PDB file of C-alpha atoms in Angstrom:
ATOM      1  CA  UNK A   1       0.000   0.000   0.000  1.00 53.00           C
ATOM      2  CA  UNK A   2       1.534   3.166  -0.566  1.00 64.00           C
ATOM      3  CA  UNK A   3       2.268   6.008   2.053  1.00 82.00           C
ATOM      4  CA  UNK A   4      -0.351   8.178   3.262  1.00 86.00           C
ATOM      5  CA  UNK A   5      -0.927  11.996   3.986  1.00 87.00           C
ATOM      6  CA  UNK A   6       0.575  13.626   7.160  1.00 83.00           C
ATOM      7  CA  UNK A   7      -1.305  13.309  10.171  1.00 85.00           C
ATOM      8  CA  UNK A   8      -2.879  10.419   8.946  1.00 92.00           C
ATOM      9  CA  UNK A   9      -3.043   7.398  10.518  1.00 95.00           C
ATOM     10  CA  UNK A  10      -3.507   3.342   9.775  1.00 96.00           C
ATOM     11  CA  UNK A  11      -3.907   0.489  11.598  1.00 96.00           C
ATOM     12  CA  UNK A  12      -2.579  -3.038  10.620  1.00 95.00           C
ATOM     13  CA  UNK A  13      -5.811  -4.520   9.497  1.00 96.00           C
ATOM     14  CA  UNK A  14      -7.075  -8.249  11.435  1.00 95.00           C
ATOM     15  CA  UNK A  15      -5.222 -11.503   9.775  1.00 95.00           C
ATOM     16  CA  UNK A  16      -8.680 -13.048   8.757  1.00 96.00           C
ATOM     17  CA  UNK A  17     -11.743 -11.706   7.337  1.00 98.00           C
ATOM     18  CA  UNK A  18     -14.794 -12.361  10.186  1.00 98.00           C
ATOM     19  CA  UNK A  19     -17.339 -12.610   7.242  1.00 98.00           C
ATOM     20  CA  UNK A  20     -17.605 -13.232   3.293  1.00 98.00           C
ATOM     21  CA  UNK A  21     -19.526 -11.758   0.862  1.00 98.00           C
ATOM     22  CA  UNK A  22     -20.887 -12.614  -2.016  1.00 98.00           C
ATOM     23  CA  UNK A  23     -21.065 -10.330  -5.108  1.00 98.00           C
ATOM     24  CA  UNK A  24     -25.376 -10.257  -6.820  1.00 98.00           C
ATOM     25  CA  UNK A  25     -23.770  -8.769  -9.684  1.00 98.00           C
ATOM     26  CA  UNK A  26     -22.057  -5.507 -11.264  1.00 98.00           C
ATOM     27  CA  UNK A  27     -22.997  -1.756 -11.680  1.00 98.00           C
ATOM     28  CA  UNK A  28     -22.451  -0.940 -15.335  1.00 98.00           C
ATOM     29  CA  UNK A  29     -22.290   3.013 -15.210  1.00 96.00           C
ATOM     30  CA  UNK A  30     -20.400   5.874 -17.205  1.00 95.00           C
ATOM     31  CA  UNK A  31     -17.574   6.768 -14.612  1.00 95.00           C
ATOM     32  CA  UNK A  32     -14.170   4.777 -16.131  1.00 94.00           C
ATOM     33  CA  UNK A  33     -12.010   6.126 -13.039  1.00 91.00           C
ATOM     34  CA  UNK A  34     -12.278   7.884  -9.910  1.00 87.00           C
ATOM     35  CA  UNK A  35     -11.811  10.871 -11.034  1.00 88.00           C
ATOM     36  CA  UNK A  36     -14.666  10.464 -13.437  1.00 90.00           C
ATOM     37  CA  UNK A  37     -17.135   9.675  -9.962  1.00 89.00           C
ATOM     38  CA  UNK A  38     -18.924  12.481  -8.778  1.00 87.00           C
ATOM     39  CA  UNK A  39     -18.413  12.765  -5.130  1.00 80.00           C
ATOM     40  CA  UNK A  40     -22.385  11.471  -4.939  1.00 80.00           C
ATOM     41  CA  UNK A  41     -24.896  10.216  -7.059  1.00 83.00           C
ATOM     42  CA  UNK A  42     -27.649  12.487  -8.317  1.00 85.00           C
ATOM     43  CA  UNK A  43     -30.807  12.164  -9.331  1.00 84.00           C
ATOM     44  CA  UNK A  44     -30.868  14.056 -12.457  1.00 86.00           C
ATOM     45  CA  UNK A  45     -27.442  12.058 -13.313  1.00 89.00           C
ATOM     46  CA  UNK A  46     -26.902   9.579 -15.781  1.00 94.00           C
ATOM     47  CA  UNK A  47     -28.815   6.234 -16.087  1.00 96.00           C
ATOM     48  CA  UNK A  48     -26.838   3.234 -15.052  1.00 97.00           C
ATOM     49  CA  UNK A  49     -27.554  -0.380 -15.031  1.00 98.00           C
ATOM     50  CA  UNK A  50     -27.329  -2.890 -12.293  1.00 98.00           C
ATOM     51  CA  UNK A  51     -26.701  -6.540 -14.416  1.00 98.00           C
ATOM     52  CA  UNK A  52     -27.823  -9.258 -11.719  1.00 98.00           C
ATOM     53  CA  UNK A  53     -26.405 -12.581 -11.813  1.00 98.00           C
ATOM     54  CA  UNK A  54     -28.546 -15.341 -13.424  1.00 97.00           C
ATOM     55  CA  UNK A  55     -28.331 -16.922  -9.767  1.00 96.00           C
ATOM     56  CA  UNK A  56     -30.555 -14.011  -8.186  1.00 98.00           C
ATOM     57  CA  UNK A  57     -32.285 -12.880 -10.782  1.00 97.00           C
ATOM     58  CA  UNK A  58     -35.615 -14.217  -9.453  1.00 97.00           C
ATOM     59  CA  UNK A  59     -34.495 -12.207  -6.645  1.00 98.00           C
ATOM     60  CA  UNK A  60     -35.791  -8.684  -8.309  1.00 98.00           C
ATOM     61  CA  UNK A  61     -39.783 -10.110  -8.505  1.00 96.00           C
ATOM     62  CA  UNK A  62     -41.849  -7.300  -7.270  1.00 94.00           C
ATOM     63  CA  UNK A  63     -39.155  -4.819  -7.284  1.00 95.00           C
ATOM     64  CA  UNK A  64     -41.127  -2.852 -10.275  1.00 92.00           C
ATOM     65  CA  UNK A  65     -43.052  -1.278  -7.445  1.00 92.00           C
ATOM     66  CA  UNK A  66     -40.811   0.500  -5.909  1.00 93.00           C
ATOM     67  CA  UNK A  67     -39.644   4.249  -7.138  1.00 93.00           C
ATOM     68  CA  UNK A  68     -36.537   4.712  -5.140  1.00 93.00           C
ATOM     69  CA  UNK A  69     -33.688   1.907  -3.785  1.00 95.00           C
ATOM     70  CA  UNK A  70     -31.102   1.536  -1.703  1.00 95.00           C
ATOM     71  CA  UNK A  71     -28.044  -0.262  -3.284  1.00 97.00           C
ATOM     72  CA  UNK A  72     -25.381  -1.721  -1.819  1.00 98.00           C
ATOM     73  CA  UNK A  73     -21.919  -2.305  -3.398  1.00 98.00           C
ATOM     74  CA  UNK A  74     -18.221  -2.934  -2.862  1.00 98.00           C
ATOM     75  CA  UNK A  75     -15.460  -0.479  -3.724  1.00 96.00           C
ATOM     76  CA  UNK A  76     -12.692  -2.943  -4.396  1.00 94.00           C
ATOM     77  CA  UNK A  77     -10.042  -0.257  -5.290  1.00 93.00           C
ATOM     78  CA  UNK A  78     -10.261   1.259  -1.873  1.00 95.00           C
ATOM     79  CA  UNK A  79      -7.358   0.772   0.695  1.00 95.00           C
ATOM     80  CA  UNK A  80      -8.718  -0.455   4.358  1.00 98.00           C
ATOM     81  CA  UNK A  81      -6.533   0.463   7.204  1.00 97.00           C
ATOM     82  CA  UNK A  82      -6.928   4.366   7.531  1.00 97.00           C
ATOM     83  CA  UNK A  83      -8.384   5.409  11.030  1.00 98.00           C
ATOM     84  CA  UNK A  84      -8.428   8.741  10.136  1.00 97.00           C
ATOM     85  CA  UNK A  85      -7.670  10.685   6.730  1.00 95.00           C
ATOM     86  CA  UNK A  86      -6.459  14.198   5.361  1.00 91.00           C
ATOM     87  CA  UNK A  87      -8.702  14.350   1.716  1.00 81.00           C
ATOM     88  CA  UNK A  88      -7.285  16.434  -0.730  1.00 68.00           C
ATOM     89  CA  UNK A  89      -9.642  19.285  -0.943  1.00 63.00           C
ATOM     90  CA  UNK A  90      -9.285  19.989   2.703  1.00 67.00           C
ATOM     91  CA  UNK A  91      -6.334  20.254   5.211  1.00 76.00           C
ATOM     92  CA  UNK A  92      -8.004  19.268   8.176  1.00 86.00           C
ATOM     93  CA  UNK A  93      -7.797  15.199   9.268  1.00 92.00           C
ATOM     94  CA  UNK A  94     -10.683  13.378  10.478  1.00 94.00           C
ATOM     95  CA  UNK A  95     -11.961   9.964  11.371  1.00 97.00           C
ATOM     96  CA  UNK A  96     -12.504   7.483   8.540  1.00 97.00           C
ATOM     97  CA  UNK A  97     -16.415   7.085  10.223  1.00 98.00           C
ATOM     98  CA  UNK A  98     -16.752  11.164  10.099  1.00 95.00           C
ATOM     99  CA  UNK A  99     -16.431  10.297   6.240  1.00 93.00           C
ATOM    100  CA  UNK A 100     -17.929   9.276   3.532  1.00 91.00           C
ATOM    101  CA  UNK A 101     -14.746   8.518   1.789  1.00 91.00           C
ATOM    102  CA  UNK A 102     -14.521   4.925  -0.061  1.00 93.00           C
ATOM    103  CA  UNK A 103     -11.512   4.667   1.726  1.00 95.00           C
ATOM    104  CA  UNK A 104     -12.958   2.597   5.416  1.00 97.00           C
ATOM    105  CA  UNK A 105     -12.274  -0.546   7.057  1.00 98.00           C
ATOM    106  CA  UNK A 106     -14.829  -2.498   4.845  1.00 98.00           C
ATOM    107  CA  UNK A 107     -15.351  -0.144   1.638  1.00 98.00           C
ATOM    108  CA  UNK A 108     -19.594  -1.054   1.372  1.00 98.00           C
ATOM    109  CA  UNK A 109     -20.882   1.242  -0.911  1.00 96.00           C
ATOM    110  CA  UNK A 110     -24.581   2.919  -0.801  1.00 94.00           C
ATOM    111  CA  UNK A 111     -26.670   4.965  -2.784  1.00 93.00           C
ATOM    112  CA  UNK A 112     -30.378   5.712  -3.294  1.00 92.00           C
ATOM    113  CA  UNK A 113     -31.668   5.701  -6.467  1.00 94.00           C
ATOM    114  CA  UNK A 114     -34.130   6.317  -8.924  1.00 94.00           C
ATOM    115  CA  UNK A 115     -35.743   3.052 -10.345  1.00 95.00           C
ATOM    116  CA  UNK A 116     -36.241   4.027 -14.570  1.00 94.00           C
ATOM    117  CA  UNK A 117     -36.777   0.833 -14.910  1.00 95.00           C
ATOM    118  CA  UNK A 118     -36.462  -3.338 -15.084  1.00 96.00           C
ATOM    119  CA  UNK A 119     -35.424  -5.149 -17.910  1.00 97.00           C
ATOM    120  CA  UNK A 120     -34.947  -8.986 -17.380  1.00 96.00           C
ATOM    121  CA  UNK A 121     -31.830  -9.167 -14.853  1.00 98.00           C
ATOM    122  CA  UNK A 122     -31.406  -5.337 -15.614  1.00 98.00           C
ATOM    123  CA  UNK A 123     -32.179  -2.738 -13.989  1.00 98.00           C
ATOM    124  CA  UNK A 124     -31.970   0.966 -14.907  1.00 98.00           C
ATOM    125  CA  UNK A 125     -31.539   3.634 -12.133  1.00 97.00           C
ATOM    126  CA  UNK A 126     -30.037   6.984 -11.271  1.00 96.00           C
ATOM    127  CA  UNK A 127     -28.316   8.117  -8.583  1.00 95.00           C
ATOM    128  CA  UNK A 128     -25.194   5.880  -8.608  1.00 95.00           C
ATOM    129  CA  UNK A 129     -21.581   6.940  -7.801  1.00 91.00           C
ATOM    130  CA  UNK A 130     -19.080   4.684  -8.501  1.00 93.00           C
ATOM    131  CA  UNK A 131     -16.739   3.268 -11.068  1.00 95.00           C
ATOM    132  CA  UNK A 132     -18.097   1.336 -14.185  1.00 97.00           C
ATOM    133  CA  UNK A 133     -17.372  -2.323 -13.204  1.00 97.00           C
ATOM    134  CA  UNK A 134     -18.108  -1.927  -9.560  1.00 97.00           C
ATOM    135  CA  UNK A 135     -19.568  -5.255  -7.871  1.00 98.00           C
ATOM    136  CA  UNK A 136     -23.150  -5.288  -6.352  1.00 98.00           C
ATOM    137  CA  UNK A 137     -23.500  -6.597  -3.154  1.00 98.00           C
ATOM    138  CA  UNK A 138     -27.418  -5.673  -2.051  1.00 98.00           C
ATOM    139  CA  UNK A 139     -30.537  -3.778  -3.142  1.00 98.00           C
ATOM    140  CA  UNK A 140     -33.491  -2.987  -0.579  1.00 96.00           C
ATOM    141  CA  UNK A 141     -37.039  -1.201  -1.633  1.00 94.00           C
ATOM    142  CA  UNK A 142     -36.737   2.416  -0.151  1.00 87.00           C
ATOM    143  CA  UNK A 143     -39.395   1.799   2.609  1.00 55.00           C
ATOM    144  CA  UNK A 144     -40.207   5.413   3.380  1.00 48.00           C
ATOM    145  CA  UNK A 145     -41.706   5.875  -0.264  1.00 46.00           C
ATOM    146  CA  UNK A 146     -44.364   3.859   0.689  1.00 47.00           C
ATOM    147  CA  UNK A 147     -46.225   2.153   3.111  1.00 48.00           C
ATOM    148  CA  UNK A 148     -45.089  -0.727   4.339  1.00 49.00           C
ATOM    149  CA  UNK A 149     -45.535  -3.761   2.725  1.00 48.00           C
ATOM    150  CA  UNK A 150     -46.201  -5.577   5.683  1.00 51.00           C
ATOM    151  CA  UNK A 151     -47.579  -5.132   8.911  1.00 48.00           C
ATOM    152  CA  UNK A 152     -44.994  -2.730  11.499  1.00 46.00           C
ATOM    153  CA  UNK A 153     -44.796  -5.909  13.983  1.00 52.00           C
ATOM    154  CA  UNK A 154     -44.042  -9.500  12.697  1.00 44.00           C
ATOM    155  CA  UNK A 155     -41.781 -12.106  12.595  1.00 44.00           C
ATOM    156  CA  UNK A 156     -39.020 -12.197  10.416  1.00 45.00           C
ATOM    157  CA  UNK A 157     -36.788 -15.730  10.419  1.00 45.00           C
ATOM    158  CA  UNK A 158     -33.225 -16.593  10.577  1.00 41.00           C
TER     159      UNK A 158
ATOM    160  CA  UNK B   1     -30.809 -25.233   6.488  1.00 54.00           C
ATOM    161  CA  UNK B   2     -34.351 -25.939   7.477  1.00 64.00           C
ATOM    162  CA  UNK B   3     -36.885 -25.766   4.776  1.00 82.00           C
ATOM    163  CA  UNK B   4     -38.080 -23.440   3.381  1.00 86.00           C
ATOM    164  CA  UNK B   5     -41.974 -21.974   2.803  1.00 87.00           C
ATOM    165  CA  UNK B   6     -44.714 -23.184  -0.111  1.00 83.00           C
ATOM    166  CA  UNK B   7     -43.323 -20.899  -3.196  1.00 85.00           C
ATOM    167  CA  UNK B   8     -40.335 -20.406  -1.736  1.00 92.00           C
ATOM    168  CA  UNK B   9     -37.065 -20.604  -4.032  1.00 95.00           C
ATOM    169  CA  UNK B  10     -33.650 -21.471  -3.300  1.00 96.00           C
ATOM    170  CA  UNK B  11     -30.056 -21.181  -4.846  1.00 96.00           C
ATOM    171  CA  UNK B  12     -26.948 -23.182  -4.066  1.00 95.00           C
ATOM    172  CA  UNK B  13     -24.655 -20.679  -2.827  1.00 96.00           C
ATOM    173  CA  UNK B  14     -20.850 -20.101  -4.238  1.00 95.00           C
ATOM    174  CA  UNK B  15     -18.236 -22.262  -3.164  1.00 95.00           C
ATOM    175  CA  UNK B  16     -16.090 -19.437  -2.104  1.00 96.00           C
ATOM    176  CA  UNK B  17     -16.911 -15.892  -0.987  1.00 98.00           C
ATOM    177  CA  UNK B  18     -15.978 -12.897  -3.263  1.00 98.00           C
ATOM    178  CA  UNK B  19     -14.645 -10.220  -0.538  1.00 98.00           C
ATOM    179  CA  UNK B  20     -14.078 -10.180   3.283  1.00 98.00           C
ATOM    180  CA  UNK B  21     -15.481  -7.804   5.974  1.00 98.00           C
ATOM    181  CA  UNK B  22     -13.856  -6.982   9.288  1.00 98.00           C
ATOM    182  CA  UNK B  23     -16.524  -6.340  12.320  1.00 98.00           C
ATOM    183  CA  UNK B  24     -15.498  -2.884  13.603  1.00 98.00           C
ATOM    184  CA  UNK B  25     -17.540  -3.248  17.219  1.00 98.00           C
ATOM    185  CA  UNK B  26     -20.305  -4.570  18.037  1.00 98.00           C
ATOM    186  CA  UNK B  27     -24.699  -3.454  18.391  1.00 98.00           C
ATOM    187  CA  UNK B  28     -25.725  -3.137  22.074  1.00 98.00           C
ATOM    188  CA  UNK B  29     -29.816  -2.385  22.017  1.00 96.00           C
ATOM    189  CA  UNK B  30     -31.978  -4.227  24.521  1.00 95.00           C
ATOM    190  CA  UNK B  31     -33.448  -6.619  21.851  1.00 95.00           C
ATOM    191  CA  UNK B  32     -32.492  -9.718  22.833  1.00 94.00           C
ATOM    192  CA  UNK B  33     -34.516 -12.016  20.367  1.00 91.00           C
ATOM    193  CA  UNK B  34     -35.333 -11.413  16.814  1.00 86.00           C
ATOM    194  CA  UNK B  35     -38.753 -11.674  18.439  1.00 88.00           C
ATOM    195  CA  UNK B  36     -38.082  -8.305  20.300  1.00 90.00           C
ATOM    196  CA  UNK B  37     -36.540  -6.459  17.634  1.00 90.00           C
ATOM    197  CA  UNK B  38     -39.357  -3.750  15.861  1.00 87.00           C
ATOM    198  CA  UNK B  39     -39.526  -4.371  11.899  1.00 80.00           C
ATOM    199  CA  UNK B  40     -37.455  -0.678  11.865  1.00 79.00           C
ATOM    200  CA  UNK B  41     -35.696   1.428  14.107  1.00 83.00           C
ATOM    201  CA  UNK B  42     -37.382   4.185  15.192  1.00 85.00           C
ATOM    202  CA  UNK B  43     -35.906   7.250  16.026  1.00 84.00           C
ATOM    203  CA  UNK B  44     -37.990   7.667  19.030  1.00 86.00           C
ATOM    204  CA  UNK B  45     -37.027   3.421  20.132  1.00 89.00           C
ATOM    205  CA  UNK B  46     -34.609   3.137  22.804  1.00 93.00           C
ATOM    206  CA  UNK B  47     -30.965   4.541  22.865  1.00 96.00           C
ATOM    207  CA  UNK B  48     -28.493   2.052  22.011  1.00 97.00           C
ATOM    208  CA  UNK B  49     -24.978   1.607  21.853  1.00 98.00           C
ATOM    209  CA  UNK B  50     -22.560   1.107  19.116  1.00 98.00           C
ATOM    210  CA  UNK B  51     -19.072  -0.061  20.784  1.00 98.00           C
ATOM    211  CA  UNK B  52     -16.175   0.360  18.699  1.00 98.00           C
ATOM    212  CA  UNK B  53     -13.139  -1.793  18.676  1.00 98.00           C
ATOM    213  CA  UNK B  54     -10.059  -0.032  20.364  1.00 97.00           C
ATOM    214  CA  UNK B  55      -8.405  -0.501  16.408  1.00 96.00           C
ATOM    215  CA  UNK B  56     -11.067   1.363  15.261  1.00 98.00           C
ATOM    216  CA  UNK B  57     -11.757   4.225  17.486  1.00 97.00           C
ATOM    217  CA  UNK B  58      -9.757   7.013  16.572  1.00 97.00           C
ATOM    218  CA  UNK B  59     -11.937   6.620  13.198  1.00 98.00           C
ATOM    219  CA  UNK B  60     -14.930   8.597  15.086  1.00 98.00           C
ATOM    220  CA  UNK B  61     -13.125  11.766  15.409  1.00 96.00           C
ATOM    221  CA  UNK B  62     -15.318  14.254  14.220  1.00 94.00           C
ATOM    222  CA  UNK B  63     -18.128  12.320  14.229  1.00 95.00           C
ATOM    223  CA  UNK B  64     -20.076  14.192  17.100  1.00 92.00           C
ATOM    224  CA  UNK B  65     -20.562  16.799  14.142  1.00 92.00           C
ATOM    225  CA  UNK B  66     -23.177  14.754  12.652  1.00 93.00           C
ATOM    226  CA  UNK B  67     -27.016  14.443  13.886  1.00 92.00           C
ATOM    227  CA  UNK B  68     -27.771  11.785  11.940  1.00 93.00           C
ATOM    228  CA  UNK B  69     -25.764   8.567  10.664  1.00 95.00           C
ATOM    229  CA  UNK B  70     -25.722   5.921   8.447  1.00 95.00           C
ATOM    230  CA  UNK B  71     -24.633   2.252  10.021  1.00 97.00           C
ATOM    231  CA  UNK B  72     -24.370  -0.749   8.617  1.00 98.00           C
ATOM    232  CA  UNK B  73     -24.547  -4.119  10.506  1.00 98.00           C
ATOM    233  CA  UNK B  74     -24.172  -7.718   9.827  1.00 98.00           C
ATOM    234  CA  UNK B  75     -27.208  -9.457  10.581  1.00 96.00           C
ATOM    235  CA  UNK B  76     -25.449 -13.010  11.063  1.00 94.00           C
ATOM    236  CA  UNK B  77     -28.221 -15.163  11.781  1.00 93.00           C
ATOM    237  CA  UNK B  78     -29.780 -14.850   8.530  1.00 95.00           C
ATOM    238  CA  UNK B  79     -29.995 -17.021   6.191  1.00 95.00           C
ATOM    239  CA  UNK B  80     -28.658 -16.469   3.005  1.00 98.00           C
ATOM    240  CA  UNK B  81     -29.647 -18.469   0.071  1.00 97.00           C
ATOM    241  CA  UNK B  82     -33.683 -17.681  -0.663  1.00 97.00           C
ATOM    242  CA  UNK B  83     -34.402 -15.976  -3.729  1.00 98.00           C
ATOM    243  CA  UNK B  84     -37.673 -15.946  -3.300  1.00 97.00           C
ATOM    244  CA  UNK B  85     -39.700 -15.297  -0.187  1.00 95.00           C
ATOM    245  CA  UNK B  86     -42.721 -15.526   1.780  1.00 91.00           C
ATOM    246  CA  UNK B  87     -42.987 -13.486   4.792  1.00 81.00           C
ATOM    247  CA  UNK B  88     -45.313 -15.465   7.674  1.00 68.00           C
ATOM    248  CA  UNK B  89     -47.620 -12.226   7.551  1.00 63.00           C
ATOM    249  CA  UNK B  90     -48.383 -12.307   3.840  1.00 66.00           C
ATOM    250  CA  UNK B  91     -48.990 -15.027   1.846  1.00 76.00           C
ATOM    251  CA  UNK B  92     -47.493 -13.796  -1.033  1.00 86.00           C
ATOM    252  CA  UNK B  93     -44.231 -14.653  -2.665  1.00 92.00           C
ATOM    253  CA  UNK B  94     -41.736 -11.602  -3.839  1.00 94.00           C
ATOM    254  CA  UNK B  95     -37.960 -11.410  -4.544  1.00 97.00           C
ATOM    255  CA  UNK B  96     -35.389 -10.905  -2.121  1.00 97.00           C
ATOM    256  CA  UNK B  97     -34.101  -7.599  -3.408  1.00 98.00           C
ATOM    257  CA  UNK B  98     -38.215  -6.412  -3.190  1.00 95.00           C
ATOM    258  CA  UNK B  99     -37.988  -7.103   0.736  1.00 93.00           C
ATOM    259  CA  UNK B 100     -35.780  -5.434   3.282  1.00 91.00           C
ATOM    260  CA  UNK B 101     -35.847  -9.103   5.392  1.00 91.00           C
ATOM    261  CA  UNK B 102     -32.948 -10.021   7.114  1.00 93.00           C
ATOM    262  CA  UNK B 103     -33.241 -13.264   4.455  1.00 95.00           C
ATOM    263  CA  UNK B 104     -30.842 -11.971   1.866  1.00 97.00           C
ATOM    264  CA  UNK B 105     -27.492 -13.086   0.362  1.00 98.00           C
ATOM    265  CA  UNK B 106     -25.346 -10.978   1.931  1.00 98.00           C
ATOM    266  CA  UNK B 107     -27.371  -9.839   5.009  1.00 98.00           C
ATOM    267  CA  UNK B 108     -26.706  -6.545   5.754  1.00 98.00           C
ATOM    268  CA  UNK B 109     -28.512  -4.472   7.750  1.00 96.00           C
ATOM    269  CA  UNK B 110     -28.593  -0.333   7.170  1.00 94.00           C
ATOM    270  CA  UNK B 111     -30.218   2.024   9.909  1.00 93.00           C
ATOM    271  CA  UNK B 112     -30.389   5.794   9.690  1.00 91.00           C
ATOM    272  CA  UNK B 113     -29.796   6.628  13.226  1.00 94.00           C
ATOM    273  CA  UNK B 114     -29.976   9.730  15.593  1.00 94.00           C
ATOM    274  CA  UNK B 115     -27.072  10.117  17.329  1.00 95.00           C
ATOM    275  CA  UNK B 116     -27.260  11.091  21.131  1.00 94.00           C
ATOM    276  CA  UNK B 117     -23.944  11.733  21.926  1.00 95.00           C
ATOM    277  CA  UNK B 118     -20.284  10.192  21.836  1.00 96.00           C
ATOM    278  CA  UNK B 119     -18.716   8.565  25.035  1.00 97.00           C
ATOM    279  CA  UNK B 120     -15.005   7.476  24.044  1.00 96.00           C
ATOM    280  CA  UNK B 121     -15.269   4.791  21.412  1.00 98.00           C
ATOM    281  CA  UNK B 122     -18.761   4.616  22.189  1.00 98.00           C
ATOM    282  CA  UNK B 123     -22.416   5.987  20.180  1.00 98.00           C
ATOM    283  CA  UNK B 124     -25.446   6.494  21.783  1.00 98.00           C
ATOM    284  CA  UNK B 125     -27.677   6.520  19.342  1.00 97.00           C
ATOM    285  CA  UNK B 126     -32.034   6.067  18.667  1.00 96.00           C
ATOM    286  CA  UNK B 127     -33.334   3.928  15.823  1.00 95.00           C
ATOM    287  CA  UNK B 128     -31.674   0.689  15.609  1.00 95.00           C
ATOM    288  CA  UNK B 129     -33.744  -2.474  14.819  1.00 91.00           C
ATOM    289  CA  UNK B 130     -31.385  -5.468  15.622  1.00 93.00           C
ATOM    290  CA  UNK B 131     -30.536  -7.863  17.945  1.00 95.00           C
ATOM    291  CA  UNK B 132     -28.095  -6.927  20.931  1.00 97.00           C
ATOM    292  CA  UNK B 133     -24.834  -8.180  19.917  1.00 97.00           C
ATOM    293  CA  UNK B 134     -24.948  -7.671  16.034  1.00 97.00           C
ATOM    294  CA  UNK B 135     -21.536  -6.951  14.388  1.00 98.00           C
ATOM    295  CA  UNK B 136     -20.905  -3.454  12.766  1.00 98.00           C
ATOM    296  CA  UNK B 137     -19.462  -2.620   9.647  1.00 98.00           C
ATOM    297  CA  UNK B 138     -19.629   0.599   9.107  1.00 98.00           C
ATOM    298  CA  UNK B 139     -20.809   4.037  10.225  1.00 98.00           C
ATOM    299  CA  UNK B 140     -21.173   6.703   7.833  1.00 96.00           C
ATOM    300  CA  UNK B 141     -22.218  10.280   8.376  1.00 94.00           C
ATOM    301  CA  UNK B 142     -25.456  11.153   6.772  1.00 87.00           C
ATOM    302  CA  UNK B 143     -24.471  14.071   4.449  1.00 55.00           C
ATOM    303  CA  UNK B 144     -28.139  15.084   3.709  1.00 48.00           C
ATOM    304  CA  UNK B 145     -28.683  16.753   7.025  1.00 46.00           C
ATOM    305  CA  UNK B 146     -25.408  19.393   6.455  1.00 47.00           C
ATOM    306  CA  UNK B 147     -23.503  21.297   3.777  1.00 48.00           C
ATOM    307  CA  UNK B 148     -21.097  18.495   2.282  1.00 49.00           C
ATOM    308  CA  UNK B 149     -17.661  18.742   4.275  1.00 48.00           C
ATOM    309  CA  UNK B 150     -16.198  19.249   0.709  1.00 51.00           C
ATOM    310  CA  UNK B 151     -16.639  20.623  -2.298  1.00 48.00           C
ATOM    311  CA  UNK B 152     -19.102  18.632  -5.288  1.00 46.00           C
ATOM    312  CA  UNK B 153     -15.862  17.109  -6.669  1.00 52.00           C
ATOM    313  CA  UNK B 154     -12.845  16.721  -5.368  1.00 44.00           C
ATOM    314  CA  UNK B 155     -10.321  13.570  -5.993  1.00 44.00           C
ATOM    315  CA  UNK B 156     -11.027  10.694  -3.325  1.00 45.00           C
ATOM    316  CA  UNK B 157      -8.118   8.484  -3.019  1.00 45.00           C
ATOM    317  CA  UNK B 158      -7.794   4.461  -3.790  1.00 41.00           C
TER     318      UNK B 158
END
């Protein structure tokens, strides 16, 4: 890894991972490199597509109903083991969790989105940040759009 | 695995996972059961506590700047391989990725919480939905509630 800023600091990250992940898929948008991202997604950006795997493709039934999402995804250029950071733009140093840089101990991704629309395994939103490429690891309905699709109190299972 | 419901659909999962997470701390809230826990945090629930590892905490610095945050938890007694799914209130089958169950294959959990005030490498914050004990991943500030820390674009760093 190379050096970092002064003032900075890192921590020597654990030997083993505690959990795994598995990637849904990829985000297919129009940013080659970083310095293509815009610091956020907007809503009025460009439309982007989220490819799901053939394994979870069943996964999206019912999602047409749902205007806005949450989506979840892994920024695998990102370094891990800054505890607090110095970006560019601004002298000052704070903690990695007073951030929303990509740089963190587990580099999860999230932006809500429009929903344009589904095609098959695709689906077409706006909203989204990150590099072209970029693996998928989640996408939720936005609850607050609507009302609830199930009752406030019941049992979910393990 | 125990079965699964009427409708219900199921994928093998991959042999291997794609990416490994580190749990930062740990989710103290006084939902013991998944029984207890509400269907989402509310921001007038209980306060809870997010504990941070001692590797971690420096990464909070700043952080009492922020009313509102994002977390993200690791809900790991989910399971993980239903595509399709039928919650015991409703008797009707949807997608995984058109539910924000636990069920999911990689179960993460996301809370926007209010944050009560920083003690050391320890949040008290309102709105959390999970069980006490639930590894965290991440906590990021929620940038909607203040000016952005720095300007639209500005290089981020790999």
């Amino acid at each position: 890894m190379t050096g970092i800023r002064e003032n900075e600091t890192r921590t020597d990250l654990p030997d083993a991972a505690d959990a795994g992940l598995y990637f849904i898929g990829i985000c297919r948008t129009p940013f080659a490199t970083r310095a293509d991202c815009p610091r956020q997604g907007r809503r009025d950006g460009p439309v982007c597509r989220l490819e799901i795997l053939p394994r979870w493709a069943g996964a999206l039934d019912g999602i047409e109903a749902f205007a806005e999402l949450d989506v979840l995804y892994w920024l695998d250029q990102s370094r891990r083991d800054l505890v607090t950071q110095s970006p560019k733009s601004d002298g000052a140093v704070r903690g990695t969790f007073s951030l929303r840089s990509p740089v963190r101990p587990n580099p999860i991704g999230l932006a809500r989105v429009a929903l344009i629309r589904r095609e098959n395994a695709v689906l077409h939103v706006r909203g989204l940040d990150c590099i072209d490429g970029t693996p998928l690891l989640d996408i939720k309905p936005e609850r607050c759009a609507y009302t609830p699709l199930a009752p406030e109190k019941a049992a979910d299972r393990a």
